[in-house]
Tab-separated table of C-alpha atoms in Angstrom:
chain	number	residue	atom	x	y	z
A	622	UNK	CA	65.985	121.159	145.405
A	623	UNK	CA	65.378	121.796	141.712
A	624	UNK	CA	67.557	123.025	139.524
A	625	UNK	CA	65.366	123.504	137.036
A	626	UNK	CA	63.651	126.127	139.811
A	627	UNK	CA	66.543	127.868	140.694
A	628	UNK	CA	66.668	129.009	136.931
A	629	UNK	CA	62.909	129.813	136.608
A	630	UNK	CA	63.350	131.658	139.449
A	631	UNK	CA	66.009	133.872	138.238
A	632	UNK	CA	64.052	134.813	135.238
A	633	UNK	CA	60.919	135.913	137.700
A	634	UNK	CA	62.897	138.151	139.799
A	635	UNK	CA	64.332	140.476	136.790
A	636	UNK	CA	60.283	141.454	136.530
A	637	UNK	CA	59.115	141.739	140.092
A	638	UNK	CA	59.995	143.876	143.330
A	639	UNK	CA	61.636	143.291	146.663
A	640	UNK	CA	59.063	141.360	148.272
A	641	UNK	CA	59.198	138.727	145.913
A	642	UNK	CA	62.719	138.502	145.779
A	643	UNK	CA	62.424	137.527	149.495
A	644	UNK	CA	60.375	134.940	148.178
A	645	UNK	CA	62.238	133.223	145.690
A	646	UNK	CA	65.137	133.607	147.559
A	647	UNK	CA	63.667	131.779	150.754
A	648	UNK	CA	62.620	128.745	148.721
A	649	UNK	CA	64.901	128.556	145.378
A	650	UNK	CA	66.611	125.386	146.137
A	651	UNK	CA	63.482	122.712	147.725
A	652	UNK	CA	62.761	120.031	145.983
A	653	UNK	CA	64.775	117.124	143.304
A	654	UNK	CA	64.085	118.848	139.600
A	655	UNK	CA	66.543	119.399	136.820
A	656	UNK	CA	68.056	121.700	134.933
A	657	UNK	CA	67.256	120.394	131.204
A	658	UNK	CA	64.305	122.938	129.297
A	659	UNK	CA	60.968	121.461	130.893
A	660	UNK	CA	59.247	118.794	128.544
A	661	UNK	CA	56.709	119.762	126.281
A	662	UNK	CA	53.329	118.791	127.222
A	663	UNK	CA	50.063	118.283	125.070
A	664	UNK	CA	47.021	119.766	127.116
A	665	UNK	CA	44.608	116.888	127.663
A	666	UNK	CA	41.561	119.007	127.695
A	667	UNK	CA	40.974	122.683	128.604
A	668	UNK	CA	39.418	123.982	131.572
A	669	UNK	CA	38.408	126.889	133.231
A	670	UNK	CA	40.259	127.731	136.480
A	671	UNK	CA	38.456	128.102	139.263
A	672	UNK	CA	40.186	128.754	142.859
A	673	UNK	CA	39.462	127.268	145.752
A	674	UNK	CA	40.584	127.491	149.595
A	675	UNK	CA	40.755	129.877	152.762
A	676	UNK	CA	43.851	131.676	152.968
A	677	UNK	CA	45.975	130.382	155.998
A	678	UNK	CA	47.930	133.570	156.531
A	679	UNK	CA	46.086	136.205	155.781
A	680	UNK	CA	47.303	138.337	152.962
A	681	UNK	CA	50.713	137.725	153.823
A	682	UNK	CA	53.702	134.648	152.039
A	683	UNK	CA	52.911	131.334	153.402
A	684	UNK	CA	54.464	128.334	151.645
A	685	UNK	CA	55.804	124.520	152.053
A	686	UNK	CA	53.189	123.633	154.371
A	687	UNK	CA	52.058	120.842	157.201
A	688	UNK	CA	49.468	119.576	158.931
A	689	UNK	CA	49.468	117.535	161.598
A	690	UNK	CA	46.421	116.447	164.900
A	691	UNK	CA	47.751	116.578	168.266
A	692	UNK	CA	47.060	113.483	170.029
A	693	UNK	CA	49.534	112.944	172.826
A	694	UNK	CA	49.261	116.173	174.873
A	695	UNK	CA	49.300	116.328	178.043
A	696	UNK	CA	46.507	119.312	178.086
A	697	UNK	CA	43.484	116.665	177.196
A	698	UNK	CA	41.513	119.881	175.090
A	699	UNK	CA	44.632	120.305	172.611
A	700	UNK	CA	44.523	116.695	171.735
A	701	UNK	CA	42.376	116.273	168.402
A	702	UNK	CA	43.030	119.967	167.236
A	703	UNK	CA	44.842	120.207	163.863
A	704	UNK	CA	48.611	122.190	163.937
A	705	UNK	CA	49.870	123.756	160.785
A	706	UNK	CA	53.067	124.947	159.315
A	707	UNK	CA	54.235	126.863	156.906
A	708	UNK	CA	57.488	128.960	156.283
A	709	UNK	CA	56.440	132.554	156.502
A	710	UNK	CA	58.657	136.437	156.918
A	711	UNK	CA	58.510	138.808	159.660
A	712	UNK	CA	60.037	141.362	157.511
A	713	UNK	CA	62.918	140.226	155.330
A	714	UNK	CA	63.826	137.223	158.153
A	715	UNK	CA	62.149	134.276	157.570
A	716	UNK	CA	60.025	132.131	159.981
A	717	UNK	CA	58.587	128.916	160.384
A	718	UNK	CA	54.749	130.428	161.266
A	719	UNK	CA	52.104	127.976	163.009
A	720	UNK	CA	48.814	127.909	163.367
A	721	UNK	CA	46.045	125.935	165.536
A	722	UNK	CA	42.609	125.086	164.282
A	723	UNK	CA	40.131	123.703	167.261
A	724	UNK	CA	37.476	122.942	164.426
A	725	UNK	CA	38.717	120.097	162.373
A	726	UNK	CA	40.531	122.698	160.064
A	727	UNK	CA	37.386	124.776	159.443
A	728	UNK	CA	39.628	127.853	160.445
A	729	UNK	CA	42.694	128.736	161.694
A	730	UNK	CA	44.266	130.929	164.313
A	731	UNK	CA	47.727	132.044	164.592
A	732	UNK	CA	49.504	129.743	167.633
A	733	UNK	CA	53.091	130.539	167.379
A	734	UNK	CA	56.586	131.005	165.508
A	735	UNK	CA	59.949	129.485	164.946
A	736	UNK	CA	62.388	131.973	164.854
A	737	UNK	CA	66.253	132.363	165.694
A	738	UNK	CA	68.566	134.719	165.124
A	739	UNK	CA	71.794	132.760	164.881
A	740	UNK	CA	70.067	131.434	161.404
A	741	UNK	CA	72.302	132.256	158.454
A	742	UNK	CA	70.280	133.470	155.487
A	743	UNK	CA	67.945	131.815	153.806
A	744	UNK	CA	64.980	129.085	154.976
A	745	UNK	CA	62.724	126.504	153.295
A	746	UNK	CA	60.774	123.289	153.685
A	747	UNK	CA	59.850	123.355	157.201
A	748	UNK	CA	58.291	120.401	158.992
A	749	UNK	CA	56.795	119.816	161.915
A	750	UNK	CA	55.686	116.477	164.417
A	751	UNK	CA	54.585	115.396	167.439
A	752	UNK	CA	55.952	112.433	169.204
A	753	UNK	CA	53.610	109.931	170.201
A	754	UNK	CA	56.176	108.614	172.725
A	755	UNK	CA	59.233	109.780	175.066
A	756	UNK	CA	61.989	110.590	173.158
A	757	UNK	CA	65.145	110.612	175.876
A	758	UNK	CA	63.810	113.569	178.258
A	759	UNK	CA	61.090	114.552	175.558
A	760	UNK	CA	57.661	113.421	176.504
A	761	UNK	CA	54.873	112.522	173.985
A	762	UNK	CA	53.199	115.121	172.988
A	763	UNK	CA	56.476	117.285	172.326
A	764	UNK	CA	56.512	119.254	168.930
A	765	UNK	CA	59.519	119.296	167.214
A	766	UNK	CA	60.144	121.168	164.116
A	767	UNK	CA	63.027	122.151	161.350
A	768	UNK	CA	63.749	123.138	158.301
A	769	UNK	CA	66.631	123.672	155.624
A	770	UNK	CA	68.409	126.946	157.019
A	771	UNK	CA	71.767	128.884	155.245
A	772	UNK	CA	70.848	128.584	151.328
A	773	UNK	CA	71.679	132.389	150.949
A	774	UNK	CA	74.642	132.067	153.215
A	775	UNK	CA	77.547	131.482	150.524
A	776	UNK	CA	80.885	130.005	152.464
A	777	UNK	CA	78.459	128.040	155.453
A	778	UNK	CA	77.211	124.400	155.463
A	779	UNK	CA	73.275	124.199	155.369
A	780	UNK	CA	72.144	122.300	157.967
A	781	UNK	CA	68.997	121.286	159.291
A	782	UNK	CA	68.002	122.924	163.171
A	783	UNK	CA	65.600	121.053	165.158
A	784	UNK	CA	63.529	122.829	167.779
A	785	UNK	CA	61.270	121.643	170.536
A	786	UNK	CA	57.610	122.868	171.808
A	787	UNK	CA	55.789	121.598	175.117
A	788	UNK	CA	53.084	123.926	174.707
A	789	UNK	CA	51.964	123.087	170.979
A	790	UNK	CA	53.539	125.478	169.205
A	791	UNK	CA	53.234	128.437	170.838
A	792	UNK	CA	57.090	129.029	172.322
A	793	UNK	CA	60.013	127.064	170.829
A	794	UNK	CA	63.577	125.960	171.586
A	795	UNK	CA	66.592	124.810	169.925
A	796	UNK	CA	66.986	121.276	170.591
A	797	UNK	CA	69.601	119.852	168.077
A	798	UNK	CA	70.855	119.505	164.209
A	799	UNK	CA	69.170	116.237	162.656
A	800	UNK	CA	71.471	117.184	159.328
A	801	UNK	CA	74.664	119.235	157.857
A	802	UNK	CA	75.614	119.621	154.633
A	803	UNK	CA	79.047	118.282	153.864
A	804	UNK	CA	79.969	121.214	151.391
A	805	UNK	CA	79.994	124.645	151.901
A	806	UNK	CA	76.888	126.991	150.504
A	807	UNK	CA	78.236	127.866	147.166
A	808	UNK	CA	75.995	127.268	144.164
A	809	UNK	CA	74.353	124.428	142.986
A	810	UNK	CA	75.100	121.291	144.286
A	811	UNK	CA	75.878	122.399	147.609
A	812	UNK	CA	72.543	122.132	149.492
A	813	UNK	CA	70.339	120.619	151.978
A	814	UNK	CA	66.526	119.891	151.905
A	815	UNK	CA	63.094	119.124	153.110
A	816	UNK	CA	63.955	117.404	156.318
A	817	UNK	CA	61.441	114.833	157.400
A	818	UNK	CA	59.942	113.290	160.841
A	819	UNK	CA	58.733	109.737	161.947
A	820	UNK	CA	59.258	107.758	164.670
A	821	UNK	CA	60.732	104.316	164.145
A	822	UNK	CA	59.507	101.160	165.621
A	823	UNK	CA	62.203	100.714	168.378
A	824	UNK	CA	60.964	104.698	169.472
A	825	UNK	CA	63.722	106.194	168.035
A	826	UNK	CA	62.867	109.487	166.007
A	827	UNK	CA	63.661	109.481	162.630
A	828	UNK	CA	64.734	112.362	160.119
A	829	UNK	CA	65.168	111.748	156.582
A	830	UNK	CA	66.209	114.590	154.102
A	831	UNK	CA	67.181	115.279	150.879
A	832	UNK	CA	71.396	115.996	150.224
A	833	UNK	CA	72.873	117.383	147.038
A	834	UNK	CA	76.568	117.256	148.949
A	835	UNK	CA	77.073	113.563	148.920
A	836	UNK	CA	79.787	113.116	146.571
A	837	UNK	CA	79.636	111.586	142.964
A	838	UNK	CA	75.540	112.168	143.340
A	839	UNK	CA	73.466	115.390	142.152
A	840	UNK	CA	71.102	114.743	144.932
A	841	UNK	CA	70.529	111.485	147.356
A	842	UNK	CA	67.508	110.904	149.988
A	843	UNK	CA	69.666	110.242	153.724
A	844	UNK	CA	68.018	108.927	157.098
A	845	UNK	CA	69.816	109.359	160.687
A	846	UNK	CA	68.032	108.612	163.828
A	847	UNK	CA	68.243	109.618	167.977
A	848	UNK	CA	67.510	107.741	171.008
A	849	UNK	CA	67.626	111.201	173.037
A	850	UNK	CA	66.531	113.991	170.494
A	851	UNK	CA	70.330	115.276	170.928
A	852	UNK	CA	73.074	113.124	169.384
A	853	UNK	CA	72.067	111.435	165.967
A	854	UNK	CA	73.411	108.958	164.082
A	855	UNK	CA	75.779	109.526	161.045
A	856	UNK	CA	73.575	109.516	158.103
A	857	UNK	CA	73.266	106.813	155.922
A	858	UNK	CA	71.572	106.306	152.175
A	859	UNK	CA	67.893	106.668	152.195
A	860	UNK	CA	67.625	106.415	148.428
A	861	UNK	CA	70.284	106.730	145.655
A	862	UNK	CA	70.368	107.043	141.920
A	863	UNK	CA	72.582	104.649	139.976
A	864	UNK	CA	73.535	107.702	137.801
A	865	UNK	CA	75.259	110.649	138.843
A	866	UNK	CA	72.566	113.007	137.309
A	867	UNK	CA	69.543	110.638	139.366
A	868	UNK	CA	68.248	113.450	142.227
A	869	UNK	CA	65.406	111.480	144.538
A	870	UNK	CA	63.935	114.077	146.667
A	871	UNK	CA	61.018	115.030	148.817
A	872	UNK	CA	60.664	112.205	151.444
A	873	UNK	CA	57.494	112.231	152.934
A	874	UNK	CA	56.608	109.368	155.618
A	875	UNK	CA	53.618	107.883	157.372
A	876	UNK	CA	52.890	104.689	159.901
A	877	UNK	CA	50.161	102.596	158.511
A	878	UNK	CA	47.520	100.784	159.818
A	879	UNK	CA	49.929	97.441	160.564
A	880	UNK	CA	51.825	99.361	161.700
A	881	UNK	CA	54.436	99.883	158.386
A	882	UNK	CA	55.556	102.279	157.169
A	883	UNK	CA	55.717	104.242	153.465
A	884	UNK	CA	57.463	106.526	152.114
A	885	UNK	CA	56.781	108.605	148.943
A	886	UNK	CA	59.193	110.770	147.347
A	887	UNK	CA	59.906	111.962	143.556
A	888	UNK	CA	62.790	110.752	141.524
A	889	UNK	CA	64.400	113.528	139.817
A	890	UNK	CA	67.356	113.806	137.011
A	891	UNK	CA	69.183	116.458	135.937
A	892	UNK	CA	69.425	114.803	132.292
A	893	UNK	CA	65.629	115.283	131.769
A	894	UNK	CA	62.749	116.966	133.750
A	895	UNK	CA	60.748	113.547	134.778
A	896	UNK	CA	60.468	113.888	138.723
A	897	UNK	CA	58.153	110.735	138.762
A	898	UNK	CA	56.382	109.999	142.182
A	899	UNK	CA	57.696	106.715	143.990
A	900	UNK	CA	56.590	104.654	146.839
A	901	UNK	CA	58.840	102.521	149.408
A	902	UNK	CA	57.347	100.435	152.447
A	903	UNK	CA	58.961	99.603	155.326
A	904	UNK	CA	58.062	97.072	158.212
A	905	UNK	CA	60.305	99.447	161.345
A	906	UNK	CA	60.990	102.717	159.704
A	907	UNK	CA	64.871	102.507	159.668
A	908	UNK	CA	65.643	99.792	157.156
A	909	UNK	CA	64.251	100.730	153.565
A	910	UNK	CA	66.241	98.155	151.792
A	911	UNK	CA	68.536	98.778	149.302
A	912	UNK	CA	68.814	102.621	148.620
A	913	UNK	CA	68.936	101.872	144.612
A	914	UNK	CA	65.408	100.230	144.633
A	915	UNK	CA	62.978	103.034	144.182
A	916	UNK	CA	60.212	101.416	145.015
A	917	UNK	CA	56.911	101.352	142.917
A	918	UNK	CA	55.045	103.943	141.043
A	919	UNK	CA	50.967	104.761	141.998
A	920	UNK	CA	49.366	104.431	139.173
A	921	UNK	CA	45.281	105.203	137.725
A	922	UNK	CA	43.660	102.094	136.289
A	923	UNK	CA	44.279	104.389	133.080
A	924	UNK	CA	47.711	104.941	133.220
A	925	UNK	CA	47.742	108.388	135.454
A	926	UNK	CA	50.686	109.413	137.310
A	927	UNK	CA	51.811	112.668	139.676
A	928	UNK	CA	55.447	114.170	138.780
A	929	UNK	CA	56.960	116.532	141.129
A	930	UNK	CA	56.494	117.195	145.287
A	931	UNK	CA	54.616	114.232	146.462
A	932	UNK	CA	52.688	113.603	149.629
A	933	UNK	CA	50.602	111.547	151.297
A	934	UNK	CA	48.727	110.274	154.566
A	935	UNK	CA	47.333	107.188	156.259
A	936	UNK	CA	43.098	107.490	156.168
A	937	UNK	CA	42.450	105.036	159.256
A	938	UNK	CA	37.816	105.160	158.483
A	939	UNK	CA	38.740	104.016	155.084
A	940	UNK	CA	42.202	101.932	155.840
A	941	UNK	CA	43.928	103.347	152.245
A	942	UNK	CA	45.923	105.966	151.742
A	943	UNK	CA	45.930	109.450	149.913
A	944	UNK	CA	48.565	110.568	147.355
A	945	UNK	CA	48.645	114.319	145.514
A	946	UNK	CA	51.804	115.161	143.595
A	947	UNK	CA	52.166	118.879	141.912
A	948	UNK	CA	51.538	117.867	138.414
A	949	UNK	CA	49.239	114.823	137.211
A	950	UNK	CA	50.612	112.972	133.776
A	951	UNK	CA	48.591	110.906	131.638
A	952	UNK	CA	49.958	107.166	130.240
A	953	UNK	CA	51.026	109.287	127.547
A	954	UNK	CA	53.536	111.316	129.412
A	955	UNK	CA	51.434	114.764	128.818
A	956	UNK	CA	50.102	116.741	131.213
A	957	UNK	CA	46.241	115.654	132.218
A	958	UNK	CA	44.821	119.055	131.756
A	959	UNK	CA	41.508	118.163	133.149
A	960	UNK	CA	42.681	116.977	136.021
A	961	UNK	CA	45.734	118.373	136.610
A	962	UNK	CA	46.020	120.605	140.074
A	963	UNK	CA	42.136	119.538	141.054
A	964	UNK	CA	42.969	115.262	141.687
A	965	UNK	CA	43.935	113.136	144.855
A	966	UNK	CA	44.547	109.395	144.302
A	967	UNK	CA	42.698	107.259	146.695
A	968	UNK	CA	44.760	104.066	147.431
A	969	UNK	CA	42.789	100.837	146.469
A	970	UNK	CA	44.465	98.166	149.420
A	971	UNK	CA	45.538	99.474	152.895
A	972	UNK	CA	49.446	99.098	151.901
A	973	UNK	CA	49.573	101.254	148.139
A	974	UNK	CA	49.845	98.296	146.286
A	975	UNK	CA	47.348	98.168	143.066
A	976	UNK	CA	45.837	100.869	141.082
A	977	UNK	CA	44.463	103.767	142.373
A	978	UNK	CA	41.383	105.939	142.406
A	979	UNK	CA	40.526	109.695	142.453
A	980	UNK	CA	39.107	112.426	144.134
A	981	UNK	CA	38.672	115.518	143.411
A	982	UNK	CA	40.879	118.442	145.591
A	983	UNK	CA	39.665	120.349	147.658
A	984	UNK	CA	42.095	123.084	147.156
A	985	UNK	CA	42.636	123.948	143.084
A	986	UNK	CA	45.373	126.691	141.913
A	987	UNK	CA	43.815	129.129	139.729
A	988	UNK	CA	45.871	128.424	136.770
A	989	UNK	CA	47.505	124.643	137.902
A	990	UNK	CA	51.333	124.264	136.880
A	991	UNK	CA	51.761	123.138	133.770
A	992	UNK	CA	55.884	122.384	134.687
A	993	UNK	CA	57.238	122.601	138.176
A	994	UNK	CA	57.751	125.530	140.523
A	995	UNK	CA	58.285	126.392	144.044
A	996	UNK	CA	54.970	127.224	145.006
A	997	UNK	CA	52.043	126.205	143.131
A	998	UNK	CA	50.340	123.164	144.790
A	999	UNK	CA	54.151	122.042	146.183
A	1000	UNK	CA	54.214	119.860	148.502
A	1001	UNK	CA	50.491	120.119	149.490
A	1002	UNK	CA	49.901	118.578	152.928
A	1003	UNK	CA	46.285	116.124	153.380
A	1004	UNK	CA	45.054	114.872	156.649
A	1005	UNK	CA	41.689	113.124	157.390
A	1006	UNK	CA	38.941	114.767	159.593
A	1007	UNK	CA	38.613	113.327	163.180
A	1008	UNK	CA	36.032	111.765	162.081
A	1009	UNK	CA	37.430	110.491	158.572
A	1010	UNK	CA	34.326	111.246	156.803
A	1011	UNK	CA	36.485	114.576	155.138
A	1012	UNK	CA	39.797	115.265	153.664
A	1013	UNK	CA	41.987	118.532	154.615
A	1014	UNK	CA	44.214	120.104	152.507
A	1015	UNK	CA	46.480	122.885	152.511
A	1016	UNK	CA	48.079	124.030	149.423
A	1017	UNK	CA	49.893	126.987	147.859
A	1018	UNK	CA	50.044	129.357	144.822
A	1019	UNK	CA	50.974	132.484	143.653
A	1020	UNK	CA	48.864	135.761	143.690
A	1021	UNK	CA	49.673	138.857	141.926
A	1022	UNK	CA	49.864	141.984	144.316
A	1023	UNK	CA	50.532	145.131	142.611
A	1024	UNK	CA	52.613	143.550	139.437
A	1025	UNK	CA	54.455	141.631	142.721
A	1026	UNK	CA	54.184	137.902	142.774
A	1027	UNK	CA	53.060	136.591	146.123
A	1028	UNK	CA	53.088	132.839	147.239
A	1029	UNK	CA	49.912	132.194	149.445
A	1030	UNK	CA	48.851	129.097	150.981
A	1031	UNK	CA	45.147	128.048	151.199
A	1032	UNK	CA	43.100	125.697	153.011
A	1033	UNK	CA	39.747	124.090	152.655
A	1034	UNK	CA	38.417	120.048	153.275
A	1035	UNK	CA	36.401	117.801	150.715
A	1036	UNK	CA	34.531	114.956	150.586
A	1037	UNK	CA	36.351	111.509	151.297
A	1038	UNK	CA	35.186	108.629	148.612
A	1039	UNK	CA	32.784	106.284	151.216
């Protein structure tokens, strides 16, 4: 979570009313960030915003959202429809929301909700999966889904529920806790965030999340793992800084074509807003290798780079890989004004490795973030059309309701490079 948020945040709410204090209070902490003044950027070029997208939820919040396609149901007409997530209210009590499109993402329809009332206050960064085999008593084709619950609860752990569907989304259960902050809710420093799916090679389901309770650390990237989808494995270093201000963040995983797997995630420090995106492979999805190696850095053949709320997904037609991060630097360190909020990078070799191409987004913020927030183009979730000729996207930013701030996610596909 970023630091650097929590304090923008602050500053919003003195101007706006109650609905967008639910807001910023749902989703203060997610991400890695800092809490040093945000570096000043030269614009590039201007441009002339221009939105772009379907809204997913109507008029209503939506933010932090996924996308995944059913594959492994046992109903053979859910299997190729698209399920998306997104944290939403229902009032002032916060949900995780889904939604089911049967077109390839064209639209949308509302499928179900995540909701439990033994949740202390406060929810963000929900994410959702399907497992593509048994999992203990959980056949393929179960959903399971969590997010980072209690960061308004002063006094109480966060921790990180996990709840089953067998009905794709539509009625949920609670299944287990895949993480638990080791400090009390108190402040900075004492959260959990942004936990994370996969399953590993030996068909043990993996959750990775971000911790800012591990002593000695601002913020460290964890991994545990379950045989049964109940009892998980104490949690061991996904990714550490070798400096106590270092605050890696944001894990995001996919299974490649050989079967890898990568990781992206930014690396964060509270000593200076950087946030830079990072990649890790992985041949079985449990070892990562040392958690002080960050990895390597996708880079433009001139220079480009994404700071802040990376991810990414496997594109099977075109056997690469697509990258967006919320801000886009030049080699210069500025901010790429013209391309900034409206860019994907297109992999140029099936495993990351190279330099990278571009693409333009198919979802575009009106105004794109010129330094980090919570909800403008964070954490944007891609996946390919069935038949990987398109790219979906889903993406989020903030409309102005009556002087009130509202975070809205959006949806819409583009074009795929052939």
């Amino acid at each position: 979570m970023s630091l650097l948020m929590k304090l923008w945040q602050k500053l919003v709410a003195t101007a706006v009313l109650l609905p967008a204090l639910l807001l910023i209070g749902a989703c203060a902490s997610c991400g890695g960030g800092s809490s040093s003044p945000p570096v000043t950027t030269t614009p590039t070029t201007p441009v002339t915003p221009t939105r772009t997208g379907t809204l997913l939820n109507g008029e209503a919040a939506a933010f932090y959202p996924r996308a995944i396609r059913l594959t492994h149901q046992a109903d053979a007409t859910l299997n190729g429809a698209v399920i998306a997530s997104t944290i939403a209210f229902d009032g002032d009590k916060g949900q995780g929301r889904i939604f089911i499109s049967r077109d390839d993402g064209a639209t949308f329809a509302l499928q179900g909700s995540v909701t439990d009332a033994a949740w202390p206050k406060g929810l963000c960064c929900g994410s959702i999966f399907e497992l593509p085999a048994a999992v203990g008593a959980l056949p393929a084709g179960t959903l399971v889904w969590s997010a980072s619950v209690g960061q308004d609860t002063p006094g109480t752990p966060m921790s990180h529920p996990v709840y089953r569907s067998s009905d794709a989304g539509k009625t949920w259960t609670y299944l287990s806790r895949c993480g638990v902050g080791l400090k009390a809710r108190g402040g900075d420093g004492t959260g959990i965030w942004e936990p994370e799916f996969q399953m590993a090679k030996d068909g043990q389901l993996v959750c990775m999340y971000s911790d800012e309770t591990e002593t000695g650390s601002s913020q460290v990237l964890k991994i545990t793992s379950t045989a049964d989808g109940l009892t998980w494995s104490a949690p061991r270093l996904l990714v550490a800084g070798t400096l106590p201000s270092d605050r890696p963040g944001m894990a995001v995983t996919s299974r490649l074509g050989d079967g890898s797997y990568l990781l992206s995630y930014e690396f964060c420090s509270t000593a200076g807003l950087d946030c830079r995106v990072y990649l890790k492979r992985s041949v079985d999805g449990l070892d990562w290798g040392s958690p002080s190696d960050k990895g390597f850095e996708p880079k433009t053949a001139d220079g480009r780079w994404f700071r802040h709320a990376p991810t990414h997904v496997w594109l099977p037609t075109q056997q690469r890989i697509a990258l967006v991060g919320q801000i886009l630097n030049n080699a210069a360190g500025n901010v790429d004004t013209a391309g900034n909020g409206g860019t994907i990078f297109i992999s140029s070799t099936a495993d990351g490795s190279g330099t990278w191409t571009t693409m333009a987004a198919p979802v575009v913020p009106l105004t794109p973030p010129m330094v980090t927030n919570w909800c403008q183009n964070y954490s944007s979730p891609l996946l390919p059309t069935a038949d990987g000729k398109q790219l979906l996207m889903l993406a989020s930013d903030f409309d102005t309701v009556n002087g009130t701030q509202v975070c809205r996610t959006r949806f819409a596909r583009g074009n795929l490079p052939s």
